[in-house]
Coordinates of C-alpha atoms in Angstrom, one line a residue:
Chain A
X243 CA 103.4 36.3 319.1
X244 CA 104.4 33.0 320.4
X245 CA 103.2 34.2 323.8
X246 CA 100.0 34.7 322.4
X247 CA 99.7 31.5 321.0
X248 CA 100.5 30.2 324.4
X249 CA 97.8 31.6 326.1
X250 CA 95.3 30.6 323.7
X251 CA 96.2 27.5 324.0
X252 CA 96.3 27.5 327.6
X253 CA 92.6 28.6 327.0
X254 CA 91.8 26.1 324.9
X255 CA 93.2 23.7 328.3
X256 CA 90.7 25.4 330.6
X257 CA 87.6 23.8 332.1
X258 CA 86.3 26.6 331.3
X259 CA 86.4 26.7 327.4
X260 CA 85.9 23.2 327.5
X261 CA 82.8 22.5 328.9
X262 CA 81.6 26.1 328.0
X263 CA 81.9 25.0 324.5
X264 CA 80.3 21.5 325.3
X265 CA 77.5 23.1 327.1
X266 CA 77.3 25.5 323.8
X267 CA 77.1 22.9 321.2
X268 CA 75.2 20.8 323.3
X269 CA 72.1 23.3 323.9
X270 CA 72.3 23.8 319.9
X271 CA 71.9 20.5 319.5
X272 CA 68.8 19.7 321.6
X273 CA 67.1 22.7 319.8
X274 CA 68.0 21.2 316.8
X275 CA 66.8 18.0 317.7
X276 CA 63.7 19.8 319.0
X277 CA 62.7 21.5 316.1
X278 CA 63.1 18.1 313.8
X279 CA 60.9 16.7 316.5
X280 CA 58.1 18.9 316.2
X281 CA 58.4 19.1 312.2
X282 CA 58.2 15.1 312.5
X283 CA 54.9 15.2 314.2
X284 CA 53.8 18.2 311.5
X285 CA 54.5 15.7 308.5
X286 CA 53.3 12.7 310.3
X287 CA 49.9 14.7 310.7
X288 CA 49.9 16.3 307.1
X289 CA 52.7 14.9 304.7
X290 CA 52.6 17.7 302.5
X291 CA 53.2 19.9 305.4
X292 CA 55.2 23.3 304.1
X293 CA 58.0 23.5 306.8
X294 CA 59.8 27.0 307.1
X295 CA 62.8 24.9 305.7
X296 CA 61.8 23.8 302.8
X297 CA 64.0 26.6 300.7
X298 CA 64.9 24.3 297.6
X299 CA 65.4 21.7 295.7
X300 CA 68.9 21.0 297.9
X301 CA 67.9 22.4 301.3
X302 CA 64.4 20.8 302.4
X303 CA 63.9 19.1 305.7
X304 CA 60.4 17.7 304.1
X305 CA 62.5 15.9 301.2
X306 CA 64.9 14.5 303.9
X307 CA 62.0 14.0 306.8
X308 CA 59.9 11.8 304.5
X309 CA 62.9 9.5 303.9
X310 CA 62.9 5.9 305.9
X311 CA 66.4 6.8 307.0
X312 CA 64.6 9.6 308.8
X313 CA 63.1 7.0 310.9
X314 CA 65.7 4.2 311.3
X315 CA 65.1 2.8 314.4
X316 CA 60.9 3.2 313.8
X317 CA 60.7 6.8 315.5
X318 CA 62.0 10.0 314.5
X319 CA 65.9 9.9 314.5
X320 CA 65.6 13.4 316.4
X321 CA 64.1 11.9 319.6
X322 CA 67.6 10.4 320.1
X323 CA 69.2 14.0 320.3
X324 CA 66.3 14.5 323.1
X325 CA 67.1 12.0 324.9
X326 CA 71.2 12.2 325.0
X327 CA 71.6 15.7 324.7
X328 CA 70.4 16.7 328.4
X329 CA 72.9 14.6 329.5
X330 CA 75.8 16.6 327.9
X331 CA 74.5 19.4 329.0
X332 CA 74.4 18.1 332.5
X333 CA 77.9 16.2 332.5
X334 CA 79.0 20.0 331.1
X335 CA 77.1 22.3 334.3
X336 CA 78.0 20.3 336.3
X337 CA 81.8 20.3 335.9
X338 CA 81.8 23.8 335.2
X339 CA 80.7 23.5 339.0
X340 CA 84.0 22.1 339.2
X341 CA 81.8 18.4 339.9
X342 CA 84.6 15.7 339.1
X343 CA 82.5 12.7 337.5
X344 CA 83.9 9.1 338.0
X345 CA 86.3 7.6 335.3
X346 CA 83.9 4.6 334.4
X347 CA 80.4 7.0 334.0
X348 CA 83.0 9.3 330.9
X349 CA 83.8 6.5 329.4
X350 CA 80.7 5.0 329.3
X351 CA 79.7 8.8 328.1
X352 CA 82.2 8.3 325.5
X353 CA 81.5 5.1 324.0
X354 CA 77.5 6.3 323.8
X355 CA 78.4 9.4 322.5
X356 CA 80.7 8.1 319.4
X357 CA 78.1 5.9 318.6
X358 CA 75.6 9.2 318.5
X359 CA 78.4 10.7 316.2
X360 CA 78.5 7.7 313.8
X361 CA 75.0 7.7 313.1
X362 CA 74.9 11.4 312.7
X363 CA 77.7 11.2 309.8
X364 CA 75.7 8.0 308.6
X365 CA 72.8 10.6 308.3
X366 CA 74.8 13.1 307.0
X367 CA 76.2 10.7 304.1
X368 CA 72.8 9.3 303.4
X369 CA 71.3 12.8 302.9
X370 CA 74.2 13.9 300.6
X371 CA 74.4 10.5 298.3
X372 CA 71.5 9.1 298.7
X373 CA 68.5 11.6 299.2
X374 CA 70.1 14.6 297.4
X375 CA 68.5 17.2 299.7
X376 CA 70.2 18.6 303.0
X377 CA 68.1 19.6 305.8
X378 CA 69.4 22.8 307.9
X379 CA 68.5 21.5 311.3
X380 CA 70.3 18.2 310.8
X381 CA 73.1 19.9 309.7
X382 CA 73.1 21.8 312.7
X383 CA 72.9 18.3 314.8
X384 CA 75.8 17.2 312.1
X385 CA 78.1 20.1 313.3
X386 CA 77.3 20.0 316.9
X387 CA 77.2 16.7 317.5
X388 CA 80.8 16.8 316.2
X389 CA 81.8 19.8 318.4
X390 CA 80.4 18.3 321.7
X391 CA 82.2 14.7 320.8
X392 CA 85.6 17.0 320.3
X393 CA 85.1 18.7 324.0
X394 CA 84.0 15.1 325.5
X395 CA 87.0 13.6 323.9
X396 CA 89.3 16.3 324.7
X397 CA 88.4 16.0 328.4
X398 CA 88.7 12.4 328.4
X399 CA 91.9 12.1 326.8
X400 CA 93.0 15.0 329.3
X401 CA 91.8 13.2 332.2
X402 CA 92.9 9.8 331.4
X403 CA 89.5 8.8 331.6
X404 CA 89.2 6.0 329.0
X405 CA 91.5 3.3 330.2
X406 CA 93.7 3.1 327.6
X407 CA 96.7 1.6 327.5
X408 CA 99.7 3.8 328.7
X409 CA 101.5 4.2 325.5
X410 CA 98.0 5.1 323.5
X411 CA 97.1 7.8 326.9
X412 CA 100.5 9.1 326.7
X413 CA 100.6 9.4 322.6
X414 CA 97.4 11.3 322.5
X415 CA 97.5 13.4 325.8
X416 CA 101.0 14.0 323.8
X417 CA 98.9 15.1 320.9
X418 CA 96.5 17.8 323.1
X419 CA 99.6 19.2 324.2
X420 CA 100.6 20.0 320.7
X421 CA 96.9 21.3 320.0
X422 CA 96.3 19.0 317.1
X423 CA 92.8 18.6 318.2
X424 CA 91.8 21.7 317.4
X425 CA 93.6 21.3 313.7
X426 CA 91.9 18.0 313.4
X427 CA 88.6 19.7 314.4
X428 CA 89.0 22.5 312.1
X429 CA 90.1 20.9 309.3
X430 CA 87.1 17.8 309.8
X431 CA 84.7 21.1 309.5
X432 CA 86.1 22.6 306.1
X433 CA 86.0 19.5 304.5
X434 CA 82.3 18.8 305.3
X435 CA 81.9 22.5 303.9
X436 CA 83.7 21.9 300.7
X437 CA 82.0 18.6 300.2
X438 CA 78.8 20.4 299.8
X439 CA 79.9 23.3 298.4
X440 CA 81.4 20.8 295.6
X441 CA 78.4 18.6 295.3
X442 CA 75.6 21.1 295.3
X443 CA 77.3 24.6 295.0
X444 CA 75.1 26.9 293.3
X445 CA 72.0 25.1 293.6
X446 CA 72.1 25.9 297.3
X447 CA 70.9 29.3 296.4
X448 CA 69.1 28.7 293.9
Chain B
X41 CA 90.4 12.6 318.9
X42 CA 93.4 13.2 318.0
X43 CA 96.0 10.3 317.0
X44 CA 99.2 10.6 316.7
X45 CA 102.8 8.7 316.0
X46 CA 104.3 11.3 318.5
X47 CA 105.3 8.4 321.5
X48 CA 106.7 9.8 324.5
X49 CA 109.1 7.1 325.5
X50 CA 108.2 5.6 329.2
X51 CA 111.4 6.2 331.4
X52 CA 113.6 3.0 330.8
X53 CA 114.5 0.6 334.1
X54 CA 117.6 2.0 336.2
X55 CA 117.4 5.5 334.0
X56 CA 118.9 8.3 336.7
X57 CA 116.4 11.2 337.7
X58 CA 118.2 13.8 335.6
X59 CA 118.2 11.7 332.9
X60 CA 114.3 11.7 332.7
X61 CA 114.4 14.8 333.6
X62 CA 116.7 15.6 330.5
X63 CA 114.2 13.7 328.3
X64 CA 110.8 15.4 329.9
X65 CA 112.5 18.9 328.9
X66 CA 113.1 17.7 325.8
X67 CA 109.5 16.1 324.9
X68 CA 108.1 19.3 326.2
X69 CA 110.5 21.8 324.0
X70 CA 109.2 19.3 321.2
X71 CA 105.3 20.0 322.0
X72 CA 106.0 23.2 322.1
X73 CA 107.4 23.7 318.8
X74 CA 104.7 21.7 317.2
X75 CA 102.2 23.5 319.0
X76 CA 103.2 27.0 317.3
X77 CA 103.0 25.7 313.9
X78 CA 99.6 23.6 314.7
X79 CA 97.9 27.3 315.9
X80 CA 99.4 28.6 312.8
X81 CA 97.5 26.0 310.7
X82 CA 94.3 26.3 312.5
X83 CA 94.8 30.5 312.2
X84 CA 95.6 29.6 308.4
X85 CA 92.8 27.5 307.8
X86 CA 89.9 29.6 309.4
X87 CA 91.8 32.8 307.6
X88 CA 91.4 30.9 304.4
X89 CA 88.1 30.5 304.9
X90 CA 87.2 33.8 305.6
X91 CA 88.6 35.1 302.6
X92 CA 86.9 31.9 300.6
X93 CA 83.5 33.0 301.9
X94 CA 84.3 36.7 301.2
X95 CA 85.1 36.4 297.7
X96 CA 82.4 34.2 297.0
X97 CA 79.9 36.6 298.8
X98 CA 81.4 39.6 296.2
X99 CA 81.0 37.5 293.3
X100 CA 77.6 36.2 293.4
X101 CA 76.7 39.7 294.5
X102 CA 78.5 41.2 291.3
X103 CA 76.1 38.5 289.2
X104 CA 72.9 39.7 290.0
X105 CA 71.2 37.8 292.6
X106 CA 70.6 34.1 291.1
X107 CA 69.3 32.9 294.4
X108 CA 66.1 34.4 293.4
X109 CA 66.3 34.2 289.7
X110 CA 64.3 30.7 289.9
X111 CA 61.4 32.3 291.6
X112 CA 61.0 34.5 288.6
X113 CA 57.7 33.3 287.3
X114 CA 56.0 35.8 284.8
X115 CA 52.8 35.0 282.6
X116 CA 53.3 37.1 279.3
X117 CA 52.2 36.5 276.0
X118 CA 50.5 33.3 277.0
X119 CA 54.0 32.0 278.1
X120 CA 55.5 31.1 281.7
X121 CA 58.6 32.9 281.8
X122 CA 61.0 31.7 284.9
X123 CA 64.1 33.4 285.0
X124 CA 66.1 36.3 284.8
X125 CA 64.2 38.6 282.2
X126 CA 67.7 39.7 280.6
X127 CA 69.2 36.1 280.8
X128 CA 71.4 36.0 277.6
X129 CA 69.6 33.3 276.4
X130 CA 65.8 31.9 276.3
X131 CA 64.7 28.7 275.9
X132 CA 61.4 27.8 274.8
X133 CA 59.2 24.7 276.1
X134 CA 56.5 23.9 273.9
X135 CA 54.9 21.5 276.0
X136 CA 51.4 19.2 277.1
X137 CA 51.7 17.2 280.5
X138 CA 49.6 14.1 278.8
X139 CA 52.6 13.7 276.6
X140 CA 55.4 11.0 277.3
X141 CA 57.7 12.5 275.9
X142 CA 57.8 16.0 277.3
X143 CA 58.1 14.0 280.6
X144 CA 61.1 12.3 279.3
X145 CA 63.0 15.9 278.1
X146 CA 61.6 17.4 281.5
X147 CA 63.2 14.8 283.5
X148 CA 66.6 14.5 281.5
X149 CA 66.8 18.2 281.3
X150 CA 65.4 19.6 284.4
X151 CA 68.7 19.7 286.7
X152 CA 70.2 21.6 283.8
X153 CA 67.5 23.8 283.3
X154 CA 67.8 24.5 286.9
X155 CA 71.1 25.3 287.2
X156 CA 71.4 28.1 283.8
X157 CA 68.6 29.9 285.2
X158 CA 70.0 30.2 288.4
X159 CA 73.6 31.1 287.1
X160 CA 71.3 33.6 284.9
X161 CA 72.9 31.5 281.6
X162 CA 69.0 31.2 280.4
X163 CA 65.3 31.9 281.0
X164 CA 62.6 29.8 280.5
X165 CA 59.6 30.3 278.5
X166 CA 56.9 27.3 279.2
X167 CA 54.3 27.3 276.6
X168 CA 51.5 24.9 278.1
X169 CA 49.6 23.2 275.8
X170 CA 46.2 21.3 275.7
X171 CA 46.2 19.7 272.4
X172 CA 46.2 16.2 274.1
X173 CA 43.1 16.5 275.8
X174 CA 41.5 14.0 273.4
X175 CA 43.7 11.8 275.2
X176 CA 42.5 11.7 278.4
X177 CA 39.1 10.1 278.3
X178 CA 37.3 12.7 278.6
X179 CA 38.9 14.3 281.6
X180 CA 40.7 17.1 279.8
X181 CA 43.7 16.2 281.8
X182 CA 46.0 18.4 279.7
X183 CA 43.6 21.5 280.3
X184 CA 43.4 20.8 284.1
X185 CA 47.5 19.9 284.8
X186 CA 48.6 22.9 283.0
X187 CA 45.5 25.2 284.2
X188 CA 46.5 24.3 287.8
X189 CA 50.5 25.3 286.9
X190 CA 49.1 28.8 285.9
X191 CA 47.5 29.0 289.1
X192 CA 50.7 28.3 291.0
X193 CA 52.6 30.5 289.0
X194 CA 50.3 33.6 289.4
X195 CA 49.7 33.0 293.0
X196 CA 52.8 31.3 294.4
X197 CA 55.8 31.2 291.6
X198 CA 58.1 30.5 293.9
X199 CA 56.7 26.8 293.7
X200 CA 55.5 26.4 289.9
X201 CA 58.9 24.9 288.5
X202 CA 58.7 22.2 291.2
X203 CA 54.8 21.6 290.8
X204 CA 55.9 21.2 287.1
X205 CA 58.8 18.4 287.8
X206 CA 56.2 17.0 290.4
X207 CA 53.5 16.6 287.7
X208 CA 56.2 15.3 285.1
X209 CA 57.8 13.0 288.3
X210 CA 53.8 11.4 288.6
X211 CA 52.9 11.7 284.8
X212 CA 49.9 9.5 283.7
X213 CA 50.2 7.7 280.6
X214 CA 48.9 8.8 277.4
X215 CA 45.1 7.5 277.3
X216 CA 44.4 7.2 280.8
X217 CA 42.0 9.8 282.4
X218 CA 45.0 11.1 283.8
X219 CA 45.1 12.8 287.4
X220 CA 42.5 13.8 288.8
X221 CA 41.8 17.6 290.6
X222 CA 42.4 15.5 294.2
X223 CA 45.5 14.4 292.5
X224 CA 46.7 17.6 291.3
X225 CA 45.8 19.7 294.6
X226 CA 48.3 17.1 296.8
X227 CA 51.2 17.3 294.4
X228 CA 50.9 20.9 294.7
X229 CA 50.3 20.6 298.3
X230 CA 53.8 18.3 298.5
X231 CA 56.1 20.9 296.9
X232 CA 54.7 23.5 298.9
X233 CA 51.9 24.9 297.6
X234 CA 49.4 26.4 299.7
X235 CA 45.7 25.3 300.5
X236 CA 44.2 28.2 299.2
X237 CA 45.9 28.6 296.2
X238 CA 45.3 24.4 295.3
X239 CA 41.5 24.6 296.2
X240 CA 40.7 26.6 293.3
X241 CA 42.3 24.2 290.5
X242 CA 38.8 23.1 289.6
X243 CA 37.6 26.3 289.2
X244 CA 40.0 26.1 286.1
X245 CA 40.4 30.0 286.1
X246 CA 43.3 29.8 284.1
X247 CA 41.9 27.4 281.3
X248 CA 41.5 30.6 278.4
X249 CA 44.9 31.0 278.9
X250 CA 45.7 27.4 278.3
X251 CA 43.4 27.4 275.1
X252 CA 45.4 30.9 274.3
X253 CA 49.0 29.5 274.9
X254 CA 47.9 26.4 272.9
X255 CA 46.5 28.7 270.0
X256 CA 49.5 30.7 270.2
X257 CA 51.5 27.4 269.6
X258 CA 49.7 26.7 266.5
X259 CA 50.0 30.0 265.2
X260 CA 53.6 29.9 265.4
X261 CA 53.7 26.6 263.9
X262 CA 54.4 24.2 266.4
X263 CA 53.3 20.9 265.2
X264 CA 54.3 18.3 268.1
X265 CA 55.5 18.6 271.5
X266 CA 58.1 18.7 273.1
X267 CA 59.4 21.3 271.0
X268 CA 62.3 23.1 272.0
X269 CA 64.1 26.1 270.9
X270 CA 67.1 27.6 271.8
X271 CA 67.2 31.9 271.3
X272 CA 64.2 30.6 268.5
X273 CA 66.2 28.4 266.9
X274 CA 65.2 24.7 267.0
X275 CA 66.9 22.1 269.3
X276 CA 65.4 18.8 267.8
X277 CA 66.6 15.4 267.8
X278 CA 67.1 12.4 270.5
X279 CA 69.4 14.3 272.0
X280 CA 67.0 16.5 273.7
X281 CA 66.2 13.3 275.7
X282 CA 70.2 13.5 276.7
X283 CA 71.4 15.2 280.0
X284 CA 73.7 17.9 279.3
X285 CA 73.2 17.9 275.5
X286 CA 71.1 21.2 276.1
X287 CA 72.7 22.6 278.8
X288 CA 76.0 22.5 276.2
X289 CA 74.1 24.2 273.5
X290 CA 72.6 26.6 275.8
X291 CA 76.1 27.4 276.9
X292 CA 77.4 27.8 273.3
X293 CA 74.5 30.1 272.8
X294 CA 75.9 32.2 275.4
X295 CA 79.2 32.4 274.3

């Protein structure tokens, strides 16, 4: 048993599973972003456009695309997702090509990246409190957003590529030896899942 | 990602090789130990979730299927019936969309009303009403809203109940001519409703019924909207205009 745990974890190490999960949630992500895109334009053209995801009162993209957090910075939020996604997935190809990128260009993937991941949550927390209506695609862009900033993390943390100070490298790089990423990950995921299953529950399928 | 407390001491100055050594082994047999009970917990967690998602699958299954019990929308005996046709319970909306206070019950009540006809607590029987159309100068506003609701309901239920809360949600007040057709057609257009169904509002197909529905009300004594009545029984008072006072009765009703 322990043995198996082992190699999992060894897995979990690998290039391999890392930016083949990066390059995973990534290419979710831009066709998620793609999608809210296109349904943008459609309610922009005709605002009482039916969208395939209007389901009901809880889950409707129209509800949540109509919003002005839908359009923060004056565009659709989505065109941000097309515009940073294609460069996960090409940090992730490429280093599955064994490429090695320089220290400064993954940190600088980092820092733009967690700010990507604050504004999704900021979405996420305006949709659930403050428009009352989830959107399926965004909650796809919610979840892998999250799982590509957990592989770019990983990676950086692995490689010592965000400067830190020894002690904060050593403590964390500590910490992916232990595997408590993947708890943390895990465990970030159920909570989002019970939060709407507490909030909404039954009205989902209604 | 991930933080933790766990510091690996740096190698003090003038520390001998074996004694780092001694401390490397020591850090690692320490990782190691927390790393077996960490892919227990993740194991755990996705396990319990598994089973969470698996009982919940069996007992909404063993329920009926309330995730379309809302789309339910029969016309019978000049009444909108959304729901679950053996729903325990039926609650009956005597009700005319120039009226202010219907609005108000609609708007307090309608999460409620939502929620026990999806848990298949309650159905709902809408009696439309078109009493008020002296109060719409002229327009017959009441005829129109609630001919256009019997439209959606024959063609598309799926969308009447939130047509209805979108009508209620853009209510004109009492004396005014009300919404017009335009109006109407992009409400319903906004909650879904398709083109061709909306285009025919003015055609007021559905307008006998109204007249019937609203005769029907008379006949069974209905003297003011909103009236509501739980399994026949009245349910009067201010605190119809209160969230969750309904939903409570309803629930008592059930048992």
């Amino acid at each position: 048993m322990s043995e198996l745990f082992e190699r999992v974890h060894r897995f979990r190490q690998s290039n391999g599973w890392i930016f083949g999960y990066m390059l995973f949630s990534s290419l979710i992500s831009l066709t998620a972003s793609f999608v809210l895109s296109v349904d943008a334009l459609e309610l922009a053209r005709n605002p009482g456009a039916d969208l395939a995801c209007n389901i009901n009162s809880v889950i409707s993209c129209g509800t949540v695309g109509a919003t002005w957090q839908a359009n923060l910075l004056g565009f659709p939020n989505a065109y941000l997702g097309l515009i940073a996604e294609p460069v996960v997935i090409t940090i992730a190809v490429a280093s599955l090509a064994k490429v090695k990128f320089p220290r400064g260009f993954m940190l600088a993937a980092q820092i733009v990246y967690t700010i990507g991941l604050v504004f999704a949550y900021w979405l996420f927390y305006q949709s659930m409190f403050h428009i009352n209506a989830l959107c399926p695609w965004c909650l796809l862009v919610t979840l892998s957003t999250t799982l590509v900033f957990s592989s770019l993390t990983h990676v950086n943390i692995r490689d010592n590529n965000l400067f830190l100070p020894p002690r904060v490298q050593n403590a964390l790089a500590s910490g992916l030896r232990m595997g408590l990423d993947g708890l943390i990950v895990v465990l970030w995921l159920t909570f989002i899942v019970l939060a709407i299953l507490l909030k909404y529950g039954a009205a989902l399928f209604a | 990602m991930s933080k933790t407390k766990n510091v690996s001491k740096p190698p003090a100055g003038g520390t001998s090789r074996r004694e780092q050594l001694r401390q490397q082994q020591a850090q690692a047999a320490r990782e190691h130990k927390i790393r077996t009970w960490t892919t227990i917990g993740i194991a755990g967690v996705v396990l319990a979730l598994i089973v969470g998602a698996v009982i919940w699958g069996i007992t909404n299954s063993s329920t009926g299927t309330p995730s379309t019990a809302s789309r339910n929308v029969a016309t019978q005996d000049y009444a909108l019936v959304i729901g679950e046709q053996d729903a325990p319970v039926t609650i009956s909306i005597y009700q005319d969309y120039m009226c202010p206070y219907c609005g108000q019950f609609e708007r307090a009540n309608r999460d409620d009303l939502e929620a026990l006809v999806a848990n298949g607590t309650a159905k709902v029987e809408l009696h439309l009403m078109n009493f008020l159309d002296p109060q719409s100068q002229g327009t017959n506003f009441s005829t129109r809203s609630a001919n256009a609701l019997v439209t959606v309901a024959n063609a598309e239920p799926e969308y009447a109940m939130a047509f209805n809360a979108a009508i209620y949600d853009n209510q004109p007040g009492e004396g005014t001519s009300g919404l017009s057709d335009d109006e109407l057609v992009a409400l319903a257009r906004g909650v879904g409703v398709s083109d061709a169904v909306s285009a025919t509002f003015a055609d007021l197909a559905n307008a006998d019924f109204v007249n019937g529905s609203n005769a029907a009300a008379y006949a069974a004594g209905i003297k003011s909207t909103p009236t509501v009545k739980i399994n026949g029984e009245d349910f009067t008072g201010s605190q119809i205009f209160t969230a969750g006072a309904l939903r409570s009765a309803v629930e008592n009703a059930a048992g």
